[in-house]
Amino acid sequence: MGKDTIHVRLAGREDLGRVVDIQCEAFERVARELDIEPSLLPPLLETLDDLCALREEGTAFFVAVSGDELIGSVRARQRAGVVEFGRLVVTARFLRRGVATELMRFAEDAFSDAARFELFTGADARGALALYAGLGYTWWRDECERGVRLVWLEKKRADL
């Protein structure tokens, strides 16, 4: 990561507007790269109010910061010992610099009592699939949602 120091922390409500911006930037990039109609990607339809409501309902948002700049985010929700991660995003300027890995490791560590972690990504998202494989996630199941093929991955606490 060179001279840039990356810090990961739990997001506050004041961070969520920037999370929406980064999420839109990242998923617009995904739509272009995978030739998916943007209206088919729910992350592009979420608003600040949506994220605030999720946070109030118990979803945790983690953010990566470089200096004063918020550069990445991931969300997590725990239910019955299982944590589901979602919307792992990093700004274009900080791609492939370890930010996503740091976000995921921090978020996993925040749920020390979880027995299992789950997440999904597009079946054609090679970069994301490689990242998650490197973090120890394995295929669990797949499905098709709104014409987009998704792959669900899991990681059991024993795999950490």
PDB file of C-alpha atoms in Angstrom:
ATOM      1  CA  MET A   1       0.000   0.000   0.000  1.00  0.00           C
ATOM      2  CA  GLY A   2       3.019   2.267  -0.039  1.00  0.00           C
ATOM      3  CA  LYS A   3       2.806   5.526   1.861  1.00  0.00           C
ATOM      4  CA  ASP A   4      -0.975   5.347   2.297  1.00  0.00           C
ATOM      5  CA  THR A   5      -2.027   4.185   5.741  1.00  0.00           C
ATOM      6  CA  ILE A   6      -5.371   2.435   5.780  1.00  0.00           C
ATOM      7  CA  HIS A   7      -7.472   2.392   8.934  1.00  0.00           C
ATOM      8  CA  VAL A   8     -10.643   0.287   9.259  1.00  0.00           C
ATOM      9  CA  ARG A   9     -13.352   1.100  11.780  1.00  0.00           C
ATOM     10  CA  LEU A  10     -17.055   0.748  12.494  1.00  0.00           C
ATOM     11  CA  ALA A  11     -18.975   3.384  10.544  1.00  0.00           C
ATOM     12  CA  GLY A  12     -21.045   6.074  12.168  1.00  0.00           C
ATOM     13  CA  ARG A  13     -24.244   7.461  10.744  1.00  0.00           C
ATOM     14  CA  GLU A  14     -22.246  10.425   9.425  1.00  0.00           C
ATOM     15  CA  ASP A  15     -20.265   8.040   7.173  1.00  0.00           C
ATOM     16  CA  LEU A  16     -23.247   6.533   5.387  1.00  0.00           C
ATOM     17  CA  GLY A  17     -23.628   9.242   2.742  1.00  0.00           C
ATOM     18  CA  ARG A  18     -20.087   8.580   1.550  1.00  0.00           C
ATOM     19  CA  VAL A  19     -20.767   4.817   1.695  1.00  0.00           C
ATOM     20  CA  VAL A  20     -23.673   5.342  -0.739  1.00  0.00           C
ATOM     21  CA  ASP A  21     -21.347   7.289  -3.072  1.00  0.00           C
ATOM     22  CA  ILE A  22     -18.617   4.619  -3.016  1.00  0.00           C
ATOM     23  CA  GLN A  23     -21.183   1.862  -3.457  1.00  0.00           C
ATOM     24  CA  CYS A  24     -22.623   3.582  -6.547  1.00  0.00           C
ATOM     25  CA  GLU A  25     -19.161   4.146  -8.027  1.00  0.00           C
ATOM     26  CA  ALA A  26     -18.171   0.531  -7.435  1.00  0.00           C
ATOM     27  CA  PHE A  27     -21.369  -1.078  -8.715  1.00  0.00           C
ATOM     28  CA  GLU A  28     -21.500   1.172 -11.785  1.00  0.00           C
ATOM     29  CA  ARG A  29     -18.014  -0.190 -12.527  1.00  0.00           C
ATOM     30  CA  VAL A  30     -19.307  -3.752 -12.005  1.00  0.00           C
ATOM     31  CA  ALA A  31     -22.242  -3.121 -14.341  1.00  0.00           C
ATOM     32  CA  ARG A  32     -19.877  -1.888 -17.083  1.00  0.00           C
ATOM     33  CA  GLU A  33     -17.309  -4.673 -16.606  1.00  0.00           C
ATOM     34  CA  LEU A  34     -19.873  -7.481 -16.565  1.00  0.00           C
ATOM     35  CA  ASP A  35     -22.261  -5.872 -19.087  1.00  0.00           C
ATOM     36  CA  ILE A  36     -25.179  -5.882 -16.636  1.00  0.00           C
ATOM     37  CA  GLU A  37     -28.061  -3.443 -16.845  1.00  0.00           C
ATOM     38  CA  PRO A  38     -27.511  -1.102 -13.847  1.00  0.00           C
ATOM     39  CA  SER A  39     -31.194  -1.246 -12.874  1.00  0.00           C
ATOM     40  CA  LEU A  40     -30.675  -4.956 -12.148  1.00  0.00           C
ATOM     41  CA  LEU A  41     -28.149  -4.198  -9.387  1.00  0.00           C
ATOM     42  CA  PRO A  42     -29.908  -3.396  -6.078  1.00  0.00           C
ATOM     43  CA  PRO A  43     -26.841  -1.568  -4.671  1.00  0.00           C
ATOM     44  CA  LEU A  44     -27.350   1.120  -7.320  1.00  0.00           C
ATOM     45  CA  LEU A  45     -30.890   1.714  -6.100  1.00  0.00           C
ATOM     46  CA  GLU A  46     -30.122   2.141  -2.385  1.00  0.00           C
ATOM     47  CA  THR A  47     -30.344   5.576  -0.803  1.00  0.00           C
ATOM     48  CA  LEU A  48     -28.927   7.149   2.326  1.00  0.00           C
ATOM     49  CA  ASP A  49     -32.300   6.602   3.994  1.00  0.00           C
ATOM     50  CA  ASP A  50     -32.084   2.887   3.122  1.00  0.00           C
ATOM     51  CA  LEU A  51     -28.651   2.573   4.737  1.00  0.00           C
ATOM     52  CA  CYS A  52     -29.750   4.505   7.811  1.00  0.00           C
ATOM     53  CA  ALA A  53     -32.743   2.172   8.200  1.00  0.00           C
ATOM     54  CA  LEU A  54     -30.500  -0.903   7.850  1.00  0.00           C
ATOM     55  CA  ARG A  55     -28.138   0.489  10.492  1.00  0.00           C
ATOM     56  CA  GLU A  56     -31.062   1.111  12.866  1.00  0.00           C
ATOM     57  CA  GLU A  57     -32.202  -2.495  12.302  1.00  0.00           C
ATOM     58  CA  GLY A  58     -28.794  -3.868  13.345  1.00  0.00           C
ATOM     59  CA  THR A  59     -26.676  -3.970  10.204  1.00  0.00           C
ATOM     60  CA  ALA A  60     -23.082  -2.981  10.961  1.00  0.00           C
ATOM     61  CA  PHE A  61     -21.163  -0.926   8.421  1.00  0.00           C
ATOM     62  CA  PHE A  62     -17.372  -0.973   8.412  1.00  0.00           C
ATOM     63  CA  VAL A  63     -15.328   1.611   6.551  1.00  0.00           C
ATOM     64  CA  ALA A  64     -11.742   1.906   5.371  1.00  0.00           C
ATOM     65  CA  VAL A  65     -10.172   5.340   5.652  1.00  0.00           C
ATOM     66  CA  SER A  66      -6.963   6.775   4.212  1.00  0.00           C
ATOM     67  CA  GLY A  67      -6.147  10.099   5.855  1.00  0.00           C
ATOM     68  CA  ASP A  68      -9.497  11.889   5.945  1.00  0.00           C
ATOM     69  CA  GLU A  69     -10.859  10.038   2.911  1.00  0.00           C
ATOM     70  CA  LEU A  70     -13.361   7.194   3.232  1.00  0.00           C
ATOM     71  CA  ILE A  71     -12.252   4.713   0.551  1.00  0.00           C
ATOM     72  CA  GLY A  72     -14.156   1.481   1.125  1.00  0.00           C
ATOM     73  CA  SER A  73     -16.948  -0.242   2.980  1.00  0.00           C
ATOM     74  CA  VAL A  74     -18.538  -3.575   3.814  1.00  0.00           C
ATOM     75  CA  ARG A  75     -21.722  -4.324   5.722  1.00  0.00           C
ATOM     76  CA  ALA A  76     -22.559  -7.227   8.013  1.00  0.00           C
ATOM     77  CA  ARG A  77     -25.605  -8.648   9.716  1.00  0.00           C
ATOM     78  CA  GLN A  78     -25.506 -11.441  12.313  1.00  0.00           C
ATOM     79  CA  ARG A  79     -28.352 -13.883  12.837  1.00  0.00           C
ATOM     80  CA  ALA A  80     -28.155 -17.051  14.935  1.00  0.00           C
ATOM     81  CA  GLY A  81     -24.366 -17.310  14.839  1.00  0.00           C
ATOM     82  CA  VAL A  82     -24.115 -16.649  11.086  1.00  0.00           C
ATOM     83  CA  VAL A  83     -22.791 -13.357   9.735  1.00  0.00           C
ATOM     84  CA  GLU A  84     -23.756 -12.326   6.218  1.00  0.00           C
ATOM     85  CA  PHE A  85     -21.437  -9.800   4.582  1.00  0.00           C
ATOM     86  CA  GLY A  86     -22.505  -7.635   1.694  1.00  0.00           C
ATOM     87  CA  ARG A  87     -21.632  -4.741  -0.573  1.00  0.00           C
ATOM     88  CA  LEU A  88     -17.846  -4.909  -0.213  1.00  0.00           C
ATOM     89  CA  VAL A  89     -16.727  -1.819  -2.150  1.00  0.00           C
ATOM     90  CA  VAL A  90     -13.508   0.137  -2.665  1.00  0.00           C
ATOM     91  CA  THR A  91     -12.968   3.366  -4.604  1.00  0.00           C
ATOM     92  CA  ALA A  92     -11.248   2.931  -7.974  1.00  0.00           C
ATOM     93  CA  ARG A  93      -8.112   4.772  -6.839  1.00  0.00           C
ATOM     94  CA  PHE A  94      -7.508   2.221  -4.071  1.00  0.00           C
ATOM     95  CA  LEU A  95      -8.310  -1.013  -5.932  1.00  0.00           C
ATOM     96  CA  ARG A  96      -5.836  -3.892  -5.599  1.00  0.00           C
ATOM     97  CA  ARG A  97      -4.054  -2.286  -2.666  1.00  0.00           C
ATOM     98  CA  GLY A  98      -5.291  -4.600   0.090  1.00  0.00           C
ATOM     99  CA  VAL A  99      -8.217  -2.451   1.209  1.00  0.00           C
ATOM    100  CA  ALA A 100     -10.897  -5.105   0.595  1.00  0.00           C
ATOM    101  CA  THR A 101      -8.818  -7.702   2.436  1.00  0.00           C
ATOM    102  CA  GLU A 102      -8.365  -5.365   5.421  1.00  0.00           C
ATOM    103  CA  LEU A 103     -12.077  -4.583   5.491  1.00  0.00           C
ATOM    104  CA  MET A 104     -13.028  -8.260   5.478  1.00  0.00           C
ATOM    105  CA  ARG A 105     -10.486  -9.262   8.123  1.00  0.00           C
ATOM    106  CA  PHE A 106     -11.561  -6.435  10.423  1.00  0.00           C
ATOM    107  CA  ALA A 107     -15.251  -7.264   9.937  1.00  0.00           C
ATOM    108  CA  GLU A 108     -14.686 -10.973  10.573  1.00  0.00           C
ATOM    109  CA  ASP A 109     -12.751 -10.163  13.759  1.00  0.00           C
ATOM    110  CA  ALA A 110     -15.623  -7.962  14.936  1.00  0.00           C
ATOM    111  CA  PHE A 111     -17.850 -11.062  15.090  1.00  0.00           C
ATOM    112  CA  SER A 112     -15.667 -13.324  17.228  1.00  0.00           C
ATOM    113  CA  ASP A 113     -18.692 -15.360  18.349  1.00  0.00           C
ATOM    114  CA  ALA A 114     -19.850 -16.195  14.813  1.00  0.00           C
ATOM    115  CA  ALA A 115     -19.767 -19.837  13.775  1.00  0.00           C
ATOM    116  CA  ARG A 116     -19.948 -19.076  10.073  1.00  0.00           C
ATOM    117  CA  PHE A 117     -19.664 -16.255   7.538  1.00  0.00           C
ATOM    118  CA  GLU A 118     -21.610 -16.021   4.281  1.00  0.00           C
ATOM    119  CA  LEU A 119     -21.582 -13.697   1.298  1.00  0.00           C
ATOM    120  CA  PHE A 120     -22.488 -13.677  -2.363  1.00  0.00           C
ATOM    121  CA  THR A 121     -21.036 -12.194  -5.501  1.00  0.00           C
ATOM    122  CA  GLY A 122     -21.633 -12.388  -9.210  1.00  0.00           C
ATOM    123  CA  ALA A 123     -20.649 -15.694 -10.777  1.00  0.00           C
ATOM    124  CA  ASP A 124     -18.621 -13.786 -13.393  1.00  0.00           C
ATOM    125  CA  ALA A 125     -16.881 -11.476 -10.897  1.00  0.00           C
ATOM    126  CA  ARG A 126     -13.445 -13.110 -11.199  1.00  0.00           C
ATOM    127  CA  GLY A 127     -11.645 -10.522  -9.085  1.00  0.00           C
ATOM    128  CA  ALA A 128     -14.124 -10.802  -6.227  1.00  0.00           C
ATOM    129  CA  LEU A 129     -14.117 -14.599  -6.405  1.00  0.00           C
ATOM    130  CA  ALA A 130     -10.309 -14.644  -6.233  1.00  0.00           C
ATOM    131  CA  LEU A 131     -10.331 -12.238  -3.285  1.00  0.00           C
ATOM    132  CA  TYR A 132     -12.808 -14.346  -1.338  1.00  0.00           C
ATOM    133  CA  ALA A 133     -11.002 -17.591  -2.158  1.00  0.00           C
ATOM    134  CA  GLY A 134      -7.809 -16.012  -0.819  1.00  0.00           C
ATOM    135  CA  LEU A 135      -9.663 -15.199   2.400  1.00  0.00           C
ATOM    136  CA  GLY A 136     -10.746 -18.825   2.782  1.00  0.00           C
ATOM    137  CA  TYR A 137     -14.297 -18.673   1.427  1.00  0.00           C
ATOM    138  CA  THR A 138     -15.622 -21.678  -0.492  1.00  0.00           C
ATOM    139  CA  TRP A 139     -18.615 -22.277  -2.755  1.00  0.00           C
ATOM    140  CA  TRP A 140     -21.818 -23.029  -0.925  1.00  0.00           C
ATOM    141  CA  ARG A 141     -24.587 -22.581  -3.506  1.00  0.00           C
ATOM    142  CA  ASP A 142     -25.619 -20.487  -6.467  1.00  0.00           C
ATOM    143  CA  GLU A 143     -28.821 -18.889  -7.669  1.00  0.00           C
ATOM    144  CA  CYS A 144     -30.150 -16.581 -10.334  1.00  0.00           C
ATOM    145  CA  GLU A 145     -31.667 -13.276  -9.269  1.00  0.00           C
ATOM    146  CA  ARG A 146     -33.144 -10.840 -11.784  1.00  0.00           C
ATOM    147  CA  GLY A 147     -31.230 -12.573 -14.560  1.00  0.00           C
ATOM    148  CA  VAL A 148     -27.875 -12.288 -12.758  1.00  0.00           C
ATOM    149  CA  ARG A 149     -26.155 -15.505 -11.652  1.00  0.00           C
ATOM    150  CA  LEU A 150     -24.915 -15.262  -8.066  1.00  0.00           C
ATOM    151  CA  VAL A 151     -22.503 -17.475  -6.157  1.00  0.00           C
ATOM    152  CA  TRP A 152     -22.877 -17.863  -2.397  1.00  0.00           C
ATOM    153  CA  LEU A 153     -19.655 -18.478  -0.479  1.00  0.00           C
ATOM    154  CA  GLU A 154     -19.069 -19.502   3.126  1.00  0.00           C
ATOM    155  CA  LYS A 155     -16.317 -19.652   5.677  1.00  0.00           C
ATOM    156  CA  LYS A 156     -16.662 -21.567   8.927  1.00  0.00           C
ATOM    157  CA  ARG A 157     -15.031 -20.344  12.124  1.00  0.00           C
ATOM    158  CA  ALA A 158     -12.886 -23.496  12.138  1.00  0.00           C
ATOM    159  CA  ASP A 159     -11.465 -22.328   8.766  1.00  0.00           C
ATOM    160  CA  LEU A 160     -10.019 -19.135  10.247  1.00  0.00           C
TER     161      LEU A 160
END
